[in-house]
């Protein structure tokens, strides 16, 4: 079946309920580039008007028109226990009574630092305000510690929007390329071209690129240039080209870089505390020198962190010569939210098994619905992360950026609109993970799978016209 690139029309009963979102989007476009504050929210690759959300609770989003949606994004990961978690809300309210920002140390920073180091096993941690801050700070630290200037990243891995990291950078940029009718970058391994205007080629030249899940390519690059490389940064499980799961051979190759004096940096901004209490590092038995976190340790508030062994972290100012600062780092509201979230996760040791079971059931149901409708999909799932690629590749065989980029984005767009019209809020890009929360129930699962089956069937009908 070849999908018609025309996106499915939203049923009139639903279209009549988007008046407020449409009005807000029009106003937003007059004051904000593209009408959104983060590109993927604009629905460019799937069409239609983005829904403006008024409130969220548990697994449900409610938009400005009063429509309810079963949410499978969870604010892109942090809502692992559901939206508006009472423990987090109450902790933030309590902290708010004492002030919003001090620009000076507070006890909550110490408490959350103790929790993160105890749970993850790192010696030291430094809090920042976003995942981008965490990764850019970790890379500066790696350069300062090693005295080398090059870094190596993997095609389709996204590590934030710092200049040196916007090279072959994954989801949002892949989505924009497709929406613009452009071709995805096809530079050879080791070469680096900026993925964004405004990034000087001189910056990009300091970033080497290899293919995720290609151990031979990584070994070859390390043989040729390992002595120049300060760090290899990677997503342990990729969520920003769709979910890509590392092979054991690739994980072995990653650890081999350390023999050349290269620091291994695990970007767990998305996977940290989501795939297990110790994140992907614990699940996959990784041994990174530095780790970056975000999302969940903010409990829904802006936060990021990076940490590692004391020998490396002691190079950070004011103890060392690698400068990094931030007035809002360690913000009392974010620290309170993080403490409440980690406390809730530690208090429920069975939560990860339940999340995995639920998401596996979701994966199997999507496969069944697509198969019944004759729609080719390929599902990758690990823990509570999942991507259903519109691809004829066998399930689980999409392992690289190149594999993912072959997906039928027009088919995905039609299916996405079919889901949205049926009250399911899915990631508005083929190249993203969705996230399941502990607030999702069997009723939510059944409703999602019913909607998915109907959307697949409607897509088949559209494709046959």
Short mmCIF file of C-alpha atoms in Angstrom, two decimals, residues 43-435:
data_model
loop_
_atom_site.label_atom_id
_atom_site.label_comp_id
_atom_site.label_asym_id
_atom_site.label_seq_id
_atom_site.Cartn_x
_atom_site.Cartn_y
_atom_site.Cartn_z
CA UNK A 43 2.66 20.27 13.47
CA UNK A 44 4.58 21.19 10.30
CA UNK A 45 5.18 17.61 9.20
CA UNK A 46 1.70 16.35 10.11
CA UNK A 47 -0.42 19.34 9.11
CA UNK A 48 -3.29 21.01 10.86
CA UNK A 49 -3.42 23.31 13.86
CA UNK A 50 -1.48 22.49 17.02
CA UNK A 51 -3.67 22.06 20.05
CA UNK A 52 -3.13 24.66 22.76
CA UNK A 53 -3.26 22.87 26.08
CA UNK A 54 -5.10 24.43 29.01
CA UNK A 55 -4.50 21.82 31.69
CA UNK A 56 -3.37 18.25 32.30
CA UNK A 57 -4.08 15.60 34.88
CA UNK A 58 -2.96 11.98 35.05
CA UNK A 59 -2.86 10.70 31.47
CA UNK A 60 -5.25 13.32 30.09
CA UNK A 61 -4.61 16.63 28.34
CA UNK A 62 -7.40 19.18 27.93
CA UNK A 63 -7.08 21.81 25.23
CA UNK A 64 -8.33 25.39 25.09
CA UNK A 65 -11.58 24.22 23.46
CA UNK A 66 -12.27 21.70 26.22
CA UNK A 67 -11.32 18.60 24.22
CA UNK A 68 -9.73 15.77 26.21
CA UNK A 69 -6.88 13.65 24.80
CA UNK A 70 -5.14 10.55 26.09
CA UNK A 71 -1.56 11.82 26.24
CA UNK A 72 1.35 9.71 24.98
CA UNK A 73 3.97 12.45 25.13
CA UNK A 74 4.05 13.27 28.83
CA UNK A 75 5.79 16.62 28.19
CA UNK A 76 8.38 14.61 26.20
CA UNK A 77 9.20 12.31 29.07
CA UNK A 78 9.19 13.86 32.55
CA UNK A 79 5.63 12.90 33.47
CA UNK A 80 6.52 9.28 34.17
CA UNK A 81 3.93 9.13 36.97
CA UNK A 82 1.36 11.25 35.17
CA UNK A 83 0.55 14.94 34.94
CA UNK A 84 -0.11 17.05 38.02
CA UNK A 85 1.21 14.42 40.43
CA UNK A 86 -0.06 15.47 43.90
CA UNK A 87 3.30 14.85 45.62
CA UNK A 88 5.09 17.09 43.12
CA UNK A 89 2.41 19.77 43.14
CA UNK A 90 2.39 19.94 46.94
CA UNK A 91 6.19 20.06 47.15
CA UNK A 92 6.31 22.95 44.68
CA UNK A 93 3.59 24.85 46.54
CA UNK A 94 5.51 24.44 49.78
CA UNK A 95 8.73 25.65 48.17
CA UNK A 96 6.92 28.55 46.49
CA UNK A 97 5.88 29.91 49.86
CA UNK A 98 9.57 30.48 50.60
CA UNK A 99 10.39 32.30 47.37
CA UNK A 100 11.05 31.51 43.71
CA UNK A 101 14.79 32.09 43.35
CA UNK A 102 17.64 32.93 45.69
CA UNK A 103 20.78 33.15 43.57
CA UNK A 104 22.42 31.49 46.56
CA UNK A 105 22.73 27.89 47.83
CA UNK A 106 19.78 26.15 49.47
CA UNK A 107 19.21 22.87 51.29
CA UNK A 108 17.10 21.35 48.54
CA UNK A 109 20.08 21.45 46.16
CA UNK A 110 22.05 19.37 48.62
CA UNK A 111 19.19 16.93 49.19
CA UNK A 112 18.60 16.38 45.47
CA UNK A 113 22.35 16.10 44.85
CA UNK A 114 22.56 13.42 47.53
CA UNK A 115 19.62 11.56 45.98
CA UNK A 116 21.01 11.65 42.43
CA UNK A 117 24.50 10.54 43.44
CA UNK A 118 23.15 7.77 45.67
CA UNK A 119 20.76 6.41 43.05
CA UNK A 120 23.04 6.68 40.02
CA UNK A 121 26.42 5.97 41.63
CA UNK A 122 28.19 9.10 40.33
CA UNK A 123 30.50 10.94 42.72
CA UNK A 124 29.52 14.53 41.95
CA UNK A 125 26.64 16.29 40.22
CA UNK A 126 26.07 19.87 39.05
CA UNK A 127 22.52 21.13 38.44
CA UNK A 128 21.65 23.35 35.47
CA UNK A 129 18.38 24.44 33.86
CA UNK A 130 17.97 22.27 30.76
CA UNK A 131 19.26 19.26 28.92
CA UNK A 132 21.06 21.54 26.47
CA UNK A 133 22.93 23.19 29.33
CA UNK A 134 23.84 19.79 30.73
CA UNK A 135 25.33 18.42 27.51
CA UNK A 136 27.19 21.59 26.52
CA UNK A 137 28.64 21.82 30.03
CA UNK A 138 29.69 18.18 30.04
CA UNK A 139 31.46 18.60 26.71
CA UNK A 140 33.30 21.71 27.86
CA UNK A 141 34.35 19.76 30.93
CA UNK A 142 35.58 16.87 28.77
CA UNK A 143 37.67 19.24 26.68
CA UNK A 144 39.10 20.88 29.78
CA UNK A 145 39.89 17.56 31.41
CA UNK A 146 41.52 15.94 28.37
CA UNK A 147 43.08 18.99 26.72
CA UNK A 148 41.60 17.83 23.37
CA UNK A 149 39.21 19.79 21.18
CA UNK A 150 37.23 17.30 19.05
CA UNK A 151 34.06 15.52 20.08
CA UNK A 152 32.28 12.62 18.41
CA UNK A 153 28.52 12.17 18.21
CA UNK A 154 26.20 9.84 16.32
CA UNK A 155 23.92 10.51 13.39
CA UNK A 156 20.37 11.16 14.56
CA UNK A 157 21.33 11.63 18.23
CA UNK A 158 20.06 14.95 19.58
CA UNK A 159 21.89 16.57 22.48
CA UNK A 160 20.30 19.99 22.60
CA UNK A 161 20.65 23.09 20.49
CA UNK A 162 24.19 24.24 21.35
CA UNK A 163 26.09 25.18 18.18
CA UNK A 164 28.62 22.35 18.29
CA UNK A 165 25.86 19.76 18.72
CA UNK A 166 23.58 20.78 15.86
CA UNK A 167 25.29 18.35 13.52
CA UNK A 168 23.28 15.38 12.15
CA UNK A 169 21.07 16.14 15.11
CA UNK A 170 17.92 14.05 14.93
CA UNK A 171 14.20 14.49 15.38
CA UNK A 172 13.26 18.14 15.06
CA UNK A 173 15.77 18.69 12.29
CA UNK A 174 14.79 15.47 10.51
CA UNK A 175 11.16 16.58 10.76
CA UNK A 176 11.92 20.04 9.39
CA UNK A 177 13.89 18.57 6.49
CA UNK A 178 10.93 16.42 5.50
CA UNK A 179 8.43 19.26 5.96
CA UNK A 180 10.53 21.52 3.74
CA UNK A 181 10.85 18.85 1.05
CA UNK A 182 14.59 18.73 1.72
CA UNK A 183 16.99 15.83 1.72
CA UNK A 184 18.47 14.52 4.94
CA UNK A 185 22.21 15.07 5.24
CA UNK A 186 24.25 12.35 3.58
CA UNK A 187 27.74 13.36 4.67
CA UNK A 188 30.23 10.52 5.02
CA UNK A 189 31.13 9.18 8.43
CA UNK A 190 33.55 11.40 10.27
CA UNK A 191 32.44 14.47 8.33
CA UNK A 192 30.23 17.07 9.91
CA UNK A 193 27.89 19.62 8.36
CA UNK A 194 25.74 22.02 10.40
CA UNK A 195 22.09 21.02 10.71
CA UNK A 196 21.01 24.61 11.30
CA UNK A 197 21.62 27.99 9.80
CA UNK A 198 23.65 30.18 12.12
CA UNK A 199 26.08 27.42 13.09
CA UNK A 200 29.54 28.32 11.75
CA UNK A 201 31.26 25.56 9.82
CA UNK A 202 34.25 26.08 12.10
CA UNK A 203 32.14 24.88 15.06
CA UNK A 204 30.78 21.94 13.12
CA UNK A 205 34.31 20.98 12.08
CA UNK A 206 35.09 20.19 15.72
CA UNK A 207 32.29 17.62 15.82
CA UNK A 208 32.96 14.25 14.22
CA UNK A 209 30.04 12.01 13.27
CA UNK A 210 29.60 8.25 13.18
CA UNK A 211 26.62 5.97 12.62
CA UNK A 212 24.76 4.81 15.71
CA UNK A 213 24.82 1.01 16.02
CA UNK A 214 27.80 0.69 13.64
CA UNK A 215 30.67 -0.58 15.83
CA UNK A 216 33.06 -0.99 12.88
CA UNK A 217 32.65 2.65 11.87
CA UNK A 218 33.26 3.79 15.45
CA UNK A 219 36.35 1.61 15.79
CA UNK A 220 37.71 2.96 12.50
CA UNK A 221 37.23 6.57 13.55
CA UNK A 222 38.86 5.93 16.90
CA UNK A 223 41.85 4.27 15.23
CA UNK A 224 42.29 7.24 12.93
CA UNK A 225 41.53 10.11 15.29
CA UNK A 226 41.03 8.83 18.82
CA UNK A 227 44.08 10.75 20.08
CA UNK A 228 42.35 14.03 19.10
CA UNK A 229 38.95 13.31 20.61
CA UNK A 230 37.94 14.61 24.03
CA UNK A 231 34.63 12.80 24.30
CA UNK A 232 32.11 10.54 22.62
CA UNK A 233 28.57 11.63 23.48
CA UNK A 234 25.63 9.33 22.80
CA UNK A 235 22.01 8.61 23.61
CA UNK A 236 22.09 5.14 25.23
CA UNK A 237 18.67 4.55 23.69
CA UNK A 238 17.94 7.02 20.93
CA UNK A 239 14.64 8.84 21.21
CA UNK A 240 15.32 11.57 18.74
CA UNK A 241 15.33 9.63 15.47
CA UNK A 242 12.51 7.52 16.76
CA UNK A 243 13.45 4.86 19.31
CA UNK A 244 16.69 3.10 18.34
CA UNK A 245 17.96 0.37 20.67
CA UNK A 246 21.72 -0.28 20.92
CA UNK A 247 23.16 -3.67 20.00
CA UNK A 248 25.56 -5.40 22.43
CA UNK A 249 28.35 -5.06 19.84
CA UNK A 250 27.82 -1.31 19.65
CA UNK A 251 27.87 -0.96 23.43
CA UNK A 252 31.18 -2.84 23.51
CA UNK A 253 32.61 -0.46 20.90
CA UNK A 254 31.45 2.53 22.93
CA UNK A 255 33.36 1.33 25.96
CA UNK A 256 36.47 0.71 23.87
CA UNK A 257 36.82 4.47 23.25
CA UNK A 258 37.86 4.90 26.86
CA UNK A 259 41.10 3.01 26.22
CA UNK A 260 42.23 5.97 24.08
CA UNK A 261 41.73 8.42 26.93
CA UNK A 262 38.40 9.54 25.47
CA UNK A 263 35.60 10.36 27.92
CA UNK A 264 32.33 8.53 27.32
CA UNK A 265 29.31 10.78 27.93
CA UNK A 266 25.87 9.18 28.27
CA UNK A 267 23.11 11.65 27.42
CA UNK A 268 20.34 10.35 29.65
CA UNK A 269 18.26 13.51 29.48
CA UNK A 270 15.46 11.37 28.02
CA UNK A 271 16.23 7.91 29.43
CA UNK A 272 17.48 8.82 32.90
CA UNK A 273 15.16 7.52 35.65
CA UNK A 274 12.73 6.42 32.90
CA UNK A 275 14.08 3.08 31.73
CA UNK A 276 15.03 2.13 35.28
CA UNK A 277 15.77 3.96 38.50
CA UNK A 278 19.37 4.08 37.26
CA UNK A 279 18.23 4.89 33.75
CA UNK A 280 19.67 3.27 30.65
CA UNK A 281 23.04 3.16 32.40
CA UNK A 282 21.67 0.67 34.89
CA UNK A 283 19.50 -1.22 32.41
CA UNK A 284 22.31 -1.67 29.86
CA UNK A 285 25.20 -1.88 32.34
CA UNK A 286 26.99 1.12 30.90
CA UNK A 287 30.15 2.61 32.37
CA UNK A 288 30.18 6.26 31.24
CA UNK A 289 32.65 8.80 32.58
CA UNK A 290 29.99 11.52 32.60
CA UNK A 291 26.20 11.40 32.47
CA UNK A 292 23.68 14.10 31.61
CA UNK A 293 20.14 14.16 32.99
CA UNK A 294 17.01 16.26 32.72
CA UNK A 295 13.27 15.73 32.34
CA UNK A 296 12.24 13.53 35.26
CA UNK A 297 14.51 15.05 37.93
CA UNK A 298 12.64 18.31 37.39
CA UNK A 299 9.29 16.66 37.94
CA UNK A 300 7.93 18.85 35.14
CA UNK A 301 9.90 21.97 35.97
CA UNK A 302 12.98 23.16 34.00
CA UNK A 303 16.09 21.31 35.12
CA UNK A 304 19.18 19.55 33.85
CA UNK A 305 22.24 18.02 35.49
CA UNK A 306 25.57 16.46 34.66
CA UNK A 307 27.74 14.30 36.85
CA UNK A 308 30.47 11.72 36.99
CA UNK A 309 33.48 10.59 38.90
CA UNK A 310 35.17 13.06 41.22
CA UNK A 311 38.44 13.10 39.25
CA UNK A 312 36.61 14.67 36.30
CA UNK A 313 33.97 16.74 38.08
CA UNK A 314 36.59 18.44 40.23
CA UNK A 315 37.67 20.32 37.09
CA UNK A 316 34.44 22.36 37.26
CA UNK A 317 34.64 25.91 38.64
CA UNK A 318 35.01 27.03 41.40
CA UNK A 319 37.04 23.94 42.25
CA UNK A 320 38.62 23.69 38.80
CA UNK A 321 39.27 25.78 35.73
CA UNK A 322 36.26 24.77 33.58
CA UNK A 323 33.72 27.57 33.95
CA UNK A 324 29.99 26.96 34.10
CA UNK A 325 27.40 29.04 35.93
CA UNK A 326 23.68 29.85 36.07
CA UNK A 327 21.63 32.14 38.28
CA UNK A 328 18.66 29.79 38.26
CA UNK A 329 20.67 26.58 38.63
CA UNK A 330 19.43 24.76 41.70
CA UNK A 331 16.18 26.74 41.64
CA UNK A 332 14.20 25.83 44.79
CA UNK A 333 11.00 25.01 42.88
CA UNK A 334 12.76 22.63 40.48
CA UNK A 335 14.71 21.02 43.32
CA UNK A 336 11.51 20.46 45.30
CA UNK A 337 9.82 18.90 42.28
CA UNK A 338 12.80 16.64 41.64
CA UNK A 339 12.94 15.45 45.23
CA UNK A 340 9.24 14.61 45.17
CA UNK A 341 9.48 12.78 41.84
CA UNK A 342 12.50 10.67 42.77
CA UNK A 343 10.96 9.96 46.16
CA UNK A 344 7.79 8.68 44.52
CA UNK A 345 9.76 6.47 42.11
CA UNK A 346 11.87 4.98 44.90
CA UNK A 347 8.75 4.29 46.93
CA UNK A 348 7.26 2.18 44.11
CA UNK A 349 9.88 -0.41 43.05
CA UNK A 350 7.40 -2.23 40.79
CA UNK A 351 6.62 0.80 38.65
CA UNK A 352 9.17 0.02 35.93
CA UNK A 353 7.93 -3.52 35.41
CA UNK A 354 4.36 -2.24 35.10
CA UNK A 355 5.41 0.46 32.63
CA UNK A 356 7.31 -2.07 30.51
CA UNK A 357 4.39 -4.51 30.49
CA UNK A 358 1.91 -1.81 29.54
CA UNK A 359 4.09 -0.41 26.74
CA UNK A 360 4.74 -3.90 25.38
CA UNK A 361 0.98 -4.44 25.23
CA UNK A 362 0.64 -1.13 23.40
CA UNK A 363 3.32 -2.23 20.92
CA UNK A 364 1.63 -5.56 20.24
CA UNK A 365 -1.74 -3.90 19.82
CA UNK A 366 -0.37 -1.39 17.31
CA UNK A 367 1.19 -4.21 15.32
CA UNK A 368 -2.10 -6.12 15.29
CA UNK A 369 -4.13 -3.08 14.24
CA UNK A 370 -1.76 -2.15 11.44
CA UNK A 371 -1.53 -5.73 10.18
CA UNK A 372 -5.32 -6.05 10.08
CA UNK A 373 -5.52 -2.88 7.98
CA UNK A 374 -2.64 -3.86 5.70
CA UNK A 375 -0.52 -0.90 6.82
CA UNK A 376 3.21 -1.66 7.13
CA UNK A 377 4.74 -0.50 10.40
CA UNK A 378 7.86 -1.45 12.34
CA UNK A 379 7.70 -1.02 16.11
CA UNK A 380 10.68 -0.41 18.37
CA UNK A 381 9.96 -0.55 22.11
CA UNK A 382 12.08 -0.57 25.23
CA UNK A 383 10.66 0.07 28.67
CA UNK A 384 8.10 2.87 28.47
CA UNK A 385 9.47 4.28 25.19
CA UNK A 386 8.05 3.33 21.80
CA UNK A 387 8.10 4.39 18.15
CA UNK A 388 5.86 2.94 15.45
CA UNK A 389 7.75 3.63 12.22
CA UNK A 390 5.66 3.61 9.05
CA UNK A 391 8.05 1.24 7.35
CA UNK A 392 7.98 -2.23 5.84
CA UNK A 393 11.12 -3.19 7.80
CA UNK A 394 10.63 -6.12 10.21
CA UNK A 395 9.79 -5.17 13.78
CA UNK A 396 12.93 -4.35 15.74
CA UNK A 397 15.14 -4.15 12.64
CA UNK A 398 15.31 -0.36 12.47
CA UNK A 399 18.59 0.28 14.24
CA UNK A 400 20.20 3.32 12.61
CA UNK A 401 19.37 6.87 11.59
CA UNK A 402 19.52 5.76 7.97
CA UNK A 403 16.97 3.00 8.65
CA UNK A 404 14.61 5.42 10.40
CA UNK A 405 14.90 8.05 7.67
CA UNK A 406 13.34 5.62 5.15
CA UNK A 407 9.98 5.82 6.97
CA UNK A 408 6.87 6.92 5.10
CA UNK A 409 6.24 10.30 6.72
CA UNK A 410 3.10 10.96 4.66
CA UNK A 411 1.53 7.77 5.99
CA UNK A 412 2.51 8.74 9.51
CA UNK A 413 0.96 12.20 9.08
CA UNK A 414 -2.35 10.68 7.99
CA UNK A 415 -2.34 8.23 10.89
CA UNK A 416 -1.41 10.97 13.36
CA UNK A 417 -4.38 13.07 12.28
CA UNK A 418 -6.61 10.04 12.57
CA UNK A 419 -5.43 9.50 16.14
CA UNK A 420 -5.82 13.16 17.08
CA UNK A 421 -9.37 13.23 15.70
CA UNK A 422 -10.15 10.24 17.91
CA UNK A 423 -8.81 11.84 21.08
CA UNK A 424 -5.27 10.42 21.14
CA UNK A 425 -2.35 12.83 21.53
CA UNK A 426 0.66 11.20 19.84
CA UNK A 427 4.06 12.72 19.11
CA UNK A 428 3.59 14.98 16.02
CA UNK A 429 6.66 13.60 14.26
CA UNK A 430 7.58 10.21 12.87
CA UNK A 431 11.03 10.67 14.39
CA UNK A 432 10.13 10.83 18.06
CA UNK A 433 9.52 8.44 20.93
CA UNK A 434 6.23 8.37 22.76
CA UNK A 435 6.23 7.93 26.53
#
